Short mmCIF file of C-alpha atoms in Angstrom, two decimals:
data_model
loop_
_atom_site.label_atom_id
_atom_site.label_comp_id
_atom_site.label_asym_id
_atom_site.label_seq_id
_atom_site.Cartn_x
_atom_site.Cartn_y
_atom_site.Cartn_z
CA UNK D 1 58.07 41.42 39.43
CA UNK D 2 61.21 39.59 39.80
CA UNK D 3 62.45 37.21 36.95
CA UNK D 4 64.32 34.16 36.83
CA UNK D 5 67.70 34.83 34.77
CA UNK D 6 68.56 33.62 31.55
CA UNK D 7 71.22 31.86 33.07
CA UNK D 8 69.17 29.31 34.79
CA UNK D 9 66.77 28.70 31.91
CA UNK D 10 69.88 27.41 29.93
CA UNK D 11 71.12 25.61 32.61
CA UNK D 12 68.25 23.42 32.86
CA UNK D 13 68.55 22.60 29.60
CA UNK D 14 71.49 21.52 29.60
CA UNK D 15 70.81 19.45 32.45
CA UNK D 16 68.62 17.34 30.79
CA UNK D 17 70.71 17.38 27.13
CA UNK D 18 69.66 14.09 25.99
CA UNK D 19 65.95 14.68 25.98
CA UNK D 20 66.52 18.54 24.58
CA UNK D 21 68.68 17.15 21.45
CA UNK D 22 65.93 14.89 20.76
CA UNK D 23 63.09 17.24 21.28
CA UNK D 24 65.43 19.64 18.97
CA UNK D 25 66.09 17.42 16.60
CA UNK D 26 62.51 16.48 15.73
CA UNK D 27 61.69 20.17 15.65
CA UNK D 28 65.07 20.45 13.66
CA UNK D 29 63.63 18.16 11.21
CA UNK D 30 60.32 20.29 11.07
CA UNK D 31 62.12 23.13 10.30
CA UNK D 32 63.86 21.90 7.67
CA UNK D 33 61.19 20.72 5.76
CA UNK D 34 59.84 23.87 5.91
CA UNK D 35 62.69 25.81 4.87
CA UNK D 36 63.54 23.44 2.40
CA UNK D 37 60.40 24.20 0.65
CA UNK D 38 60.61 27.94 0.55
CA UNK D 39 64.05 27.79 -0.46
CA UNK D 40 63.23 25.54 -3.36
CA UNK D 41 60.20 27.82 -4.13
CA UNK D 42 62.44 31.43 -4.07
CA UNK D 43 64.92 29.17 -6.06
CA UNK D 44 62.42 28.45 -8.96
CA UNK D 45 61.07 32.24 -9.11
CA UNK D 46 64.59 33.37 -9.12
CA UNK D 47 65.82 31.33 -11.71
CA UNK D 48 62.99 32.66 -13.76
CA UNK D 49 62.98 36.17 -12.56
CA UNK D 50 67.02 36.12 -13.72
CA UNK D 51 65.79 34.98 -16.93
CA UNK D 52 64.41 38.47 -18.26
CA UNK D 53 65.98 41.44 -18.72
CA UNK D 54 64.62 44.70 -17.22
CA UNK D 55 64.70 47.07 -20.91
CA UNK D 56 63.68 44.04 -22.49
CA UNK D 57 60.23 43.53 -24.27
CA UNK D 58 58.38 40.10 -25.18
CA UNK D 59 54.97 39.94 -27.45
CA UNK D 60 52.93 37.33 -27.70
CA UNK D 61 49.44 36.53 -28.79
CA UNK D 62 46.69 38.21 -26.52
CA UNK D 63 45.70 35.15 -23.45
CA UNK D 64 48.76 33.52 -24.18
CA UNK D 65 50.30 31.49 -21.03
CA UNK D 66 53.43 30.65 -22.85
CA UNK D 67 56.07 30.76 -25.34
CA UNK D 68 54.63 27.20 -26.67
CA UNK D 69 51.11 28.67 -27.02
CA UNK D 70 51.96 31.93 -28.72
CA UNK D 71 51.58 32.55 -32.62
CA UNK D 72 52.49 35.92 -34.14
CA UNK D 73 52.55 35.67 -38.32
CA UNK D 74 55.06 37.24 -40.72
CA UNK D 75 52.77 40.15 -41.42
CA UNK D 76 52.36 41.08 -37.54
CA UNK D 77 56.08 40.87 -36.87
CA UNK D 78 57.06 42.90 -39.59
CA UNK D 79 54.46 45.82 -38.03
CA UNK D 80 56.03 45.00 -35.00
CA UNK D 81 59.50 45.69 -35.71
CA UNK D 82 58.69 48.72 -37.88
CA UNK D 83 57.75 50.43 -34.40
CA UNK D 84 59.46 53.60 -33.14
CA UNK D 85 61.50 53.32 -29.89
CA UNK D 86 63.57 50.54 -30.26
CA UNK D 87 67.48 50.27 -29.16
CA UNK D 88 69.91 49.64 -31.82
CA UNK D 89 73.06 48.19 -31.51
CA UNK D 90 76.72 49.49 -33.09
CA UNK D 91 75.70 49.11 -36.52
CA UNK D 92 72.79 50.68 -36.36
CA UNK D 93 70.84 47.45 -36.39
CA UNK D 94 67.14 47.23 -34.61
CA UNK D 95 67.81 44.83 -31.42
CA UNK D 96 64.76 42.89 -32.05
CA UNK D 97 64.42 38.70 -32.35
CA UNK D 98 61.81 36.74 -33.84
CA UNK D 99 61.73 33.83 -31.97
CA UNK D 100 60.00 29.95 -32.96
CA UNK D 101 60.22 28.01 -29.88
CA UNK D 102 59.18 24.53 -29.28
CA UNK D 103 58.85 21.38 -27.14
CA UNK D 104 61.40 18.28 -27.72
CA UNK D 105 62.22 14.97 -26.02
CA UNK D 106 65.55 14.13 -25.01
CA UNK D 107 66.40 11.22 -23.04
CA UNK D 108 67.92 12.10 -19.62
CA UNK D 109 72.11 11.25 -19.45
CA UNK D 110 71.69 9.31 -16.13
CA UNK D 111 68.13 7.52 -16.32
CA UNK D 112 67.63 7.40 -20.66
CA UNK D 113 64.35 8.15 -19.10
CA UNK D 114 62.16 11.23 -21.65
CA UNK D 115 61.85 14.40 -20.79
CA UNK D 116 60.54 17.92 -22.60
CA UNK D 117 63.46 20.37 -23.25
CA UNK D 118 62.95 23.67 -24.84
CA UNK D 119 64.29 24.54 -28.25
CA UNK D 120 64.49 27.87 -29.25
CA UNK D 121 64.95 29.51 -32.46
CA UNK D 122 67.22 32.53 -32.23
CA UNK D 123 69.40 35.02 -34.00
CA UNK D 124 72.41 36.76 -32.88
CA UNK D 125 70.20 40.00 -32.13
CA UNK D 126 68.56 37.57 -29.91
CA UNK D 127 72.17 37.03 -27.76
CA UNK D 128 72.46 40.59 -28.27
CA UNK D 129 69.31 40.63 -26.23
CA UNK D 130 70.57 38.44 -23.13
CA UNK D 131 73.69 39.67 -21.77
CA UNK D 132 73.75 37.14 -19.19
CA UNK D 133 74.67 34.81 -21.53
CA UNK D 134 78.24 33.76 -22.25
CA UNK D 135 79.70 30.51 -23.61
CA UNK D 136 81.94 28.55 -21.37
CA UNK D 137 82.96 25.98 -24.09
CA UNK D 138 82.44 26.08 -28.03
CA UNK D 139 81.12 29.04 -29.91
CA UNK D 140 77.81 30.69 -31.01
CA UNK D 141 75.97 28.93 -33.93
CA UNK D 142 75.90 29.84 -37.35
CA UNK D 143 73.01 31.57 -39.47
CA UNK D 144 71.71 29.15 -42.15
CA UNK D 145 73.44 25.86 -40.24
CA UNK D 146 72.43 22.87 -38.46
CA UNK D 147 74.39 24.04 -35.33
CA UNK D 148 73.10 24.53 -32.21
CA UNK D 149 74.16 25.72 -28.77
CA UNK D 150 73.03 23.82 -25.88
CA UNK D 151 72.51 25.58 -22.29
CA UNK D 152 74.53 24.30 -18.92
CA UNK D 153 72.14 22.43 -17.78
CA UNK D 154 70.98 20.59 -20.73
CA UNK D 155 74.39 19.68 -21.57
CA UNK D 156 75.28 18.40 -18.56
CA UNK D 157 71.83 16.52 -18.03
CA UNK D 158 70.59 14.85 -21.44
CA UNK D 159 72.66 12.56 -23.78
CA UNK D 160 73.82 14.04 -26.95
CA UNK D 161 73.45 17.45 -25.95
CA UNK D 162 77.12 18.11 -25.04
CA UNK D 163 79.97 19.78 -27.00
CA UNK D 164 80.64 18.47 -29.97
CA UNK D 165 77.70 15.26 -29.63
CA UNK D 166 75.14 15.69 -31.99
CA UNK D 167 70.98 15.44 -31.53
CA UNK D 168 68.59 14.25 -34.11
CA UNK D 169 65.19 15.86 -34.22
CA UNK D 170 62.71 17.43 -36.23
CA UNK D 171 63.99 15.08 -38.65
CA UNK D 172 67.61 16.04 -39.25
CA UNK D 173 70.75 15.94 -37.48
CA UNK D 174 72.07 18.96 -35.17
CA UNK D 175 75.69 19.80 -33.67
CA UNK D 176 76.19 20.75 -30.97
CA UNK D 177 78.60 24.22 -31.35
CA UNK D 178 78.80 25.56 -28.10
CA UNK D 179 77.60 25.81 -24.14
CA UNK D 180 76.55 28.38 -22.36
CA UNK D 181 76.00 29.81 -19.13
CA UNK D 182 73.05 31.71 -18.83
CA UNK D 183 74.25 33.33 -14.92
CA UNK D 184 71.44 30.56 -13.07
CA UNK D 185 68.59 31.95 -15.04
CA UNK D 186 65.66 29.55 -17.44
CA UNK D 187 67.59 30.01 -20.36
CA UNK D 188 70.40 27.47 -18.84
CA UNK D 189 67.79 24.89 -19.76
CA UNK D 190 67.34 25.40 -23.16
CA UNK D 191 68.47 24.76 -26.55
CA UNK D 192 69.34 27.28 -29.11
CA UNK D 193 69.50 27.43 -32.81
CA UNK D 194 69.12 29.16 -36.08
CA UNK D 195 65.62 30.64 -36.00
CA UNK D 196 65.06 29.91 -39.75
CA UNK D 197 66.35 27.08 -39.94
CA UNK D 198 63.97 25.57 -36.28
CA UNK D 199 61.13 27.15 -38.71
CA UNK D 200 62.17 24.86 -41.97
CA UNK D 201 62.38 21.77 -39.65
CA UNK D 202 59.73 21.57 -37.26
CA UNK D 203 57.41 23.30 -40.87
CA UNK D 204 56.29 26.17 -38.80
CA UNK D 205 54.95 29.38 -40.82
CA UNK D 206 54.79 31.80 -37.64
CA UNK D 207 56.74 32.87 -34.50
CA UNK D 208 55.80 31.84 -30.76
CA UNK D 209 56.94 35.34 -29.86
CA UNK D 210 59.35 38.70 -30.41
CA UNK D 211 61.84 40.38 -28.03
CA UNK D 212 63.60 43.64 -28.43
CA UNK D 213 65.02 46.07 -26.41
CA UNK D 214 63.27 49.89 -25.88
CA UNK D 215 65.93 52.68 -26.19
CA UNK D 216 64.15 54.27 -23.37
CA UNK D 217 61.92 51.69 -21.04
CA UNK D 218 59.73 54.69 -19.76
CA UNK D 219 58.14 54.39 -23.26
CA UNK D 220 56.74 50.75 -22.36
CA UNK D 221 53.24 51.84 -22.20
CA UNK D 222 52.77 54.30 -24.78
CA UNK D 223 54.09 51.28 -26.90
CA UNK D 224 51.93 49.18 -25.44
CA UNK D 225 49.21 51.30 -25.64
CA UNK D 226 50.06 51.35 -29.53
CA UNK D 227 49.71 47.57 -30.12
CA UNK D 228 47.08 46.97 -28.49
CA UNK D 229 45.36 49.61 -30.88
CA UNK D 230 46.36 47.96 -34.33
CA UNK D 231 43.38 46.18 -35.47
CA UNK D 232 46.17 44.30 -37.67
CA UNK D 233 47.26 42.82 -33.93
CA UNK D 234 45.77 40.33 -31.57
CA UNK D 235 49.54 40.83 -29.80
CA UNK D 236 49.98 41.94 -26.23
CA UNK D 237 53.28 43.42 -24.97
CA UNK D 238 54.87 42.56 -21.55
CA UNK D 239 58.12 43.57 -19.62
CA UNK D 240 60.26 40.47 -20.09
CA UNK D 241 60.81 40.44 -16.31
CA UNK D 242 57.16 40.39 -15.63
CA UNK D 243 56.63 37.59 -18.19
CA UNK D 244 58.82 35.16 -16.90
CA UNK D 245 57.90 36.03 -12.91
CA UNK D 246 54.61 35.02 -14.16
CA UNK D 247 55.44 31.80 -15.20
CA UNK D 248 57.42 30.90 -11.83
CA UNK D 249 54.03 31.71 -9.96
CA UNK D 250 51.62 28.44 -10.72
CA UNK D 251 54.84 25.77 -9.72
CA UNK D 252 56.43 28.06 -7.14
CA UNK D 253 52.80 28.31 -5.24
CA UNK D 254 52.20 24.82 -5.83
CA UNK D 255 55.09 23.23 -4.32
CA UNK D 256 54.57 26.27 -1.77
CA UNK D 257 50.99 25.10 -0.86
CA UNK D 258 52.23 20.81 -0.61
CA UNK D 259 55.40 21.81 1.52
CA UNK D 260 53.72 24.02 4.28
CA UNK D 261 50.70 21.80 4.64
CA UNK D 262 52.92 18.71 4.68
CA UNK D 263 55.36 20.72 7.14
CA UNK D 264 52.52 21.69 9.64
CA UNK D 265 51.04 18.37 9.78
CA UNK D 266 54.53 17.17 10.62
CA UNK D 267 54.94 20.35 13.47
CA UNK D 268 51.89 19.00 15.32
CA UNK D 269 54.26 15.94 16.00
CA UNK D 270 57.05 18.50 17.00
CA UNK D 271 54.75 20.42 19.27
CA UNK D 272 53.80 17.31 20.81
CA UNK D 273 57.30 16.39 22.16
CA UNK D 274 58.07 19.97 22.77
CA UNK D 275 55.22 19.77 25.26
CA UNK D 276 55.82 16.00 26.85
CA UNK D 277 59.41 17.44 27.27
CA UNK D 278 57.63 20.49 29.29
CA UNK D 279 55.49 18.35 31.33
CA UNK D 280 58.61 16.13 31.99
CA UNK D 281 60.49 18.94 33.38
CA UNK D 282 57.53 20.30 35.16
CA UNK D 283 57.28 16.75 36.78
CA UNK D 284 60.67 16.83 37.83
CA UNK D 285 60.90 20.12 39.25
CA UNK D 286 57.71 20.88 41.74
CA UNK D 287 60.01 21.14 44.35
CA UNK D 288 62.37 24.03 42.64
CA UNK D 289 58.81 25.40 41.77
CA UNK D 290 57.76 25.36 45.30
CA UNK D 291 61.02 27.07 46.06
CA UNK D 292 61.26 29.62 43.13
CA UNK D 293 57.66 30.44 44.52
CA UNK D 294 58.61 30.59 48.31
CA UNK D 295 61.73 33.02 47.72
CA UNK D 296 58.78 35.23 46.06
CA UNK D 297 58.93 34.50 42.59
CA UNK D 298 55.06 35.24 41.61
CA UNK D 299 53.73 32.94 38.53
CA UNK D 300 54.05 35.13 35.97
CA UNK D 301 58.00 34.53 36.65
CA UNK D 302 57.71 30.43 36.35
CA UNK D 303 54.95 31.12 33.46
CA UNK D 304 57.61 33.08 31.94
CA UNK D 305 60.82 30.80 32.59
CA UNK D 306 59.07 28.22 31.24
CA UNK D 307 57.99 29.74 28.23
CA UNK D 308 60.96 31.13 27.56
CA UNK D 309 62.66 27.74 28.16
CA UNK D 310 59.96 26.05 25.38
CA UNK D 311 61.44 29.33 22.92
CA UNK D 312 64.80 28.87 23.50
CA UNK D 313 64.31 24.91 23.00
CA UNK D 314 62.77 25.51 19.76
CA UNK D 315 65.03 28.24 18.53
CA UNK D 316 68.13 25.23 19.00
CA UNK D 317 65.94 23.50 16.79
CA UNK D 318 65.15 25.99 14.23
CA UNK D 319 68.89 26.71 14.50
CA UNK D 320 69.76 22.97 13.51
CA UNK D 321 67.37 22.43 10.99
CA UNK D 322 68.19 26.03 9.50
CA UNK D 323 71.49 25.01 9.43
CA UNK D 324 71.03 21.41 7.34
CA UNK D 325 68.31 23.74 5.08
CA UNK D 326 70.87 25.87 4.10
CA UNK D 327 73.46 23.18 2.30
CA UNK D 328 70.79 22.40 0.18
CA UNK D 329 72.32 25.34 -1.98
CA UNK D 330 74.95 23.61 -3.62
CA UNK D 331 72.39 21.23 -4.89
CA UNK D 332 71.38 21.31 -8.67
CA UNK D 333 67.76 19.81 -9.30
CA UNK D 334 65.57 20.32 -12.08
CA UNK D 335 61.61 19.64 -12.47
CA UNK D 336 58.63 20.32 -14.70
CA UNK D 337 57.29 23.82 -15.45
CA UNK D 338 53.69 24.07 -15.27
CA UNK D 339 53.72 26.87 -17.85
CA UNK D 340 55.97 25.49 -20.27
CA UNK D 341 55.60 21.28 -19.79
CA UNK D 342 59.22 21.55 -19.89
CA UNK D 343 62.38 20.69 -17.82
CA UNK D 344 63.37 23.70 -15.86
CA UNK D 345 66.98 23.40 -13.70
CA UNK D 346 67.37 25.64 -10.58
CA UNK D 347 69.12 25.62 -7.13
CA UNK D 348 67.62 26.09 -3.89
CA UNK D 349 67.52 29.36 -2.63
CA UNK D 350 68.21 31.21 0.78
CA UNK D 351 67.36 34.82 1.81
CA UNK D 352 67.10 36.68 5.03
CA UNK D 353 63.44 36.23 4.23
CA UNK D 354 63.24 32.75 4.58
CA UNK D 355 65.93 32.29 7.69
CA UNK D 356 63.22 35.15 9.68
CA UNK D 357 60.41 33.11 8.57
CA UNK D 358 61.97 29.82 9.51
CA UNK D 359 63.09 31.27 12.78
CA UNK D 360 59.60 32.55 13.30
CA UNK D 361 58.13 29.09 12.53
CA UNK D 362 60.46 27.42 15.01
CA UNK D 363 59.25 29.91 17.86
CA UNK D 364 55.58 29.00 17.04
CA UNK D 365 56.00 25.47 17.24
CA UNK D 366 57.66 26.28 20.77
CA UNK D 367 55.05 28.84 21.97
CA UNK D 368 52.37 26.38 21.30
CA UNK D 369 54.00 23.10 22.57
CA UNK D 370 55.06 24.89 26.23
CA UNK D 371 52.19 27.12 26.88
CA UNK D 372 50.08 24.80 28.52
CA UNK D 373 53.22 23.12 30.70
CA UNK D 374 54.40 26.65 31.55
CA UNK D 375 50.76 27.27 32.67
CA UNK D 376 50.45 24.20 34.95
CA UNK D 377 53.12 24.66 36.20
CA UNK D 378 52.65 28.66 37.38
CA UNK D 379 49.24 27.45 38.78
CA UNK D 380 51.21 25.22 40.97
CA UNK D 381 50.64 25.94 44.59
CA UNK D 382 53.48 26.77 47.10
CA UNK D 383 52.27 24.48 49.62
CA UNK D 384 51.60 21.19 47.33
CA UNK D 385 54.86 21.74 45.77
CA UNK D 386 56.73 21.36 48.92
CA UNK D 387 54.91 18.73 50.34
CA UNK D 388 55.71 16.73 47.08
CA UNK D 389 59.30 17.36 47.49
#
C-alpha cells in the first residue's frame, strides 16, 4: 500500500499555521499542567528521598507515622545504643543521635502569615550522621547553648530565622549561629539545636526518635530482628531512606491524584479542538482526498495521513507545553507535609520519566481527537469527492 510522505503531512500544517498554533497551544497548555504536576510530585519525593542516608538507621515507636508522633524513653535509648554493629567515628565514638523533635510557628518573611517549621534537637554525632550537610554562612551550634542553626530554606523564608537574628520560643530566646545547606533534601527546612537543651525547653522527658549509622548495612535485619525481640522495646527500626520515601508518598499521591484528574478534564477540551481542527481540514480538502484516492491511494493511506497529521499536531503541542513545564525548575516553593503538619521546601522536578510520559500524554490526546476525522475522511468516496470539488 502506498503512503503519503511525511513531507506533505507537514506541509499542510503549515499551511494552515494559525489554526495549528492555536490547536497546539491549547494542547500545549494541557500538557503542561500535566507535567507540571508530576514534576512537582517527583520534586517532593526527591527532596525527601535526598533526606536519608543509605547506612543510616532511624527508630521510632512501633505504628509511628512520624518524627512528631514518636516517643522512645531514656531507658530504651540507652538499650538501643548499647547494640552491637554500630559505625564509630575517629575517636572511637558510637555514631548514634538521640533526637527530640518538634512542631513551632514562625511567621512567614513575606506574608507574617503562621506556619509549622520543624525544630530538631541534635548533637554533633547527629551532623556526623548527614553528610549532606554543610554550612554556607555561620557555624555549627554549641552543646549546652541557646544557639541554633537554621536550614536554607527557613532562613531565607521566615523572619528571625536568619544569621545572626534571633527566635523566641519555647519560652526563651535562640541565636541564630549558622545556615546550612542540606544538598535540596527535608532537612533544608528545618531548625537545629542542642538536643538537651530543645528537651529542657519545650519540658520533654523522652526522644521522638534515634539515628545511627551500621558499620556494615547488610546487618539491618538481624538488628532489626533484635529489637523487635526486646520485650523492654515497643521500637521498630527502618532504613532512613525508606522512612523518609514513606513520608513523601500520602502528599506526593495526593497532589498526583488532583493534577491528573484536573489535567484530563482539561484534555477533553484539547481533544475537542484537535478534532474541529481535523474536521476543518477534512472540509477543506475533499477534493485533494478525491485526488489522493484517484492516483490510487487506498484509505488506509488518508486514514493514516491523517492520523499521523492529528500525532504530529499534538506532539508540537506536547513539545511547547514540555518546554514551559520544564522552567518550572528554577522555581523554589514550599507546602504542607501531610506526615509532619509542617512546612516542607522543594523544587520541581524533571526526569526522562516524566518528558516520555508527557510525550505519551500529548500523543493520546491527538490519537483520540483525529481518529474519528481521519476516519471520515478515508470513508470518503472517490466520486463524491470530485464532484464536490
Amino acid at each position: 500500500m502506498k503512503t503519503l510522505p511525511w513531507s506533505y503531512i507537514a506541509r499542510n500544517l503549515w499551511v494552515r499555521r494559525v489554526t495549528t498554533l492555536l490547536t497546539a497551544g491549547g494542547m500545549a497548555l494541557v500538557v503542561y499542567v500535566f507535567a507540571t504536576v508530576l514534576m512537582m510530585s517527583e520534586g517532593i519525593r526527591a527532596t525527601l528521598v535526598a533526606t536519608g542516608q543509605p547506612d543510616n538507621v532511624i527508630v521510632l515507636r512501633k505504628g509511628a507515622g512520624a518524627e512528631i508522633n514518636s516517643l522512645i524513653s531514656r531507658d530504651q535509648a540507652a538499650v538501643i545504643e548499647s547494640l552491637p554493629g554500630m559505625a564509630t567515628d575517629g575517636d572511637g565514638r558510637r555514631l548514634v543521635s538521640r533526637e527530640p523533635v518538634v512542631l513551632n510557628t514562625l511567621p512567614k518573611r513575606a506574608s507574617g502569615k503562621p506556619s509549622n517549621v520543624t525544630v530538631r534537637g541534635t548533637s554533633l554525632s547527629g551532623l556526623a550522621l548527614r553528610p549532606q550537610v554543610h554550612f554556607v554562612q555561620g557555624r555549627m551550634f554549641r552543646p549546652g547553648t541557646s544557639e541554633i542553626v537554621t536550614g536554607r530554606a527557613v532562613a531565607s523564608g521566615f523572619a528571625g530565622a536568619g544569621l545572626g537574628e534571633t527566635l523566641r520560643f519555647a519560652g526563651r530566646d535562640w541565636t541564630v549561629v549558622g545556615v546550612f545547606d542540606a544538598g535540596g533534601s527535608g532537612f533544608d527546612s528545618e531548625i537545629w539545636g542542642d538536643a538537651d537543651q530543645m528537651m529542657q525547653a519545650f519540658r520533654r522527658q523522652v526522644f521522638s526518635s534515634m539515628v545511627f549509622r551500621l558499620a556494615d548495612p547488610s546487618a539491618f535485619d538481624e538488628l532489626k530482628a533484635s529489637i523487635e525481640k526486646d520485650p523492654r522495646l515497643t521500637l521498630e527500626a527502618k532504613p532512613e531512606r525508606q522512612f523518609y520515601a514513606e513520608q513523601s508518598e500520602a502528599l506526593a499521591t495526593f497532589i498526583r491524584i488532583l493534577g491528573l484528574s484536573l489535567s484530563i478534564i482539561f484534555s477533553v477540551g484539547a481533544i475537542v479542538g484537535a478534532m474541529i481542527t481535523m474536521f476543518a481540514s477534512v472540509a477543506s480538502r475533499v477534493g485533494e482526498i478525491g485526488t489522493l484516492r484517484a492516483l490510487g491511494f487506498r484509505r488506509g493511506a488518508v486514514l493514516s495521513a491523517f492520523m499521523a497529521e492529528s500525532l504530529l499536531l499534538s506532539l508540537v503541542g506536547g513539545v511547547m507545553g514540555l518546554a514551559a513545564a520544564s522552567l518550572m525548575q528554577t522555581v523554589n516553593i514550599s507546602t504542607v507535609n501531610f506526615q509532619t503538619f509542617s512546612e516542607l521546601a522543594f523544587q520541581f522536578r524533571l526526569t526522562p520519566g516524566i518528558v516520555v510520559q508527557t510525550l505519551v500524554f500529548a500523543l493520546v490526546m491527538g490519537l483520540l481527537g483525529g481518529f474519528v476525522p481521519a476516519w471520515r475522511a478515508a470513508r470518503l468516496k472517490i466520486v463524491d469527492c470530485l464532484r464536490e470539488a
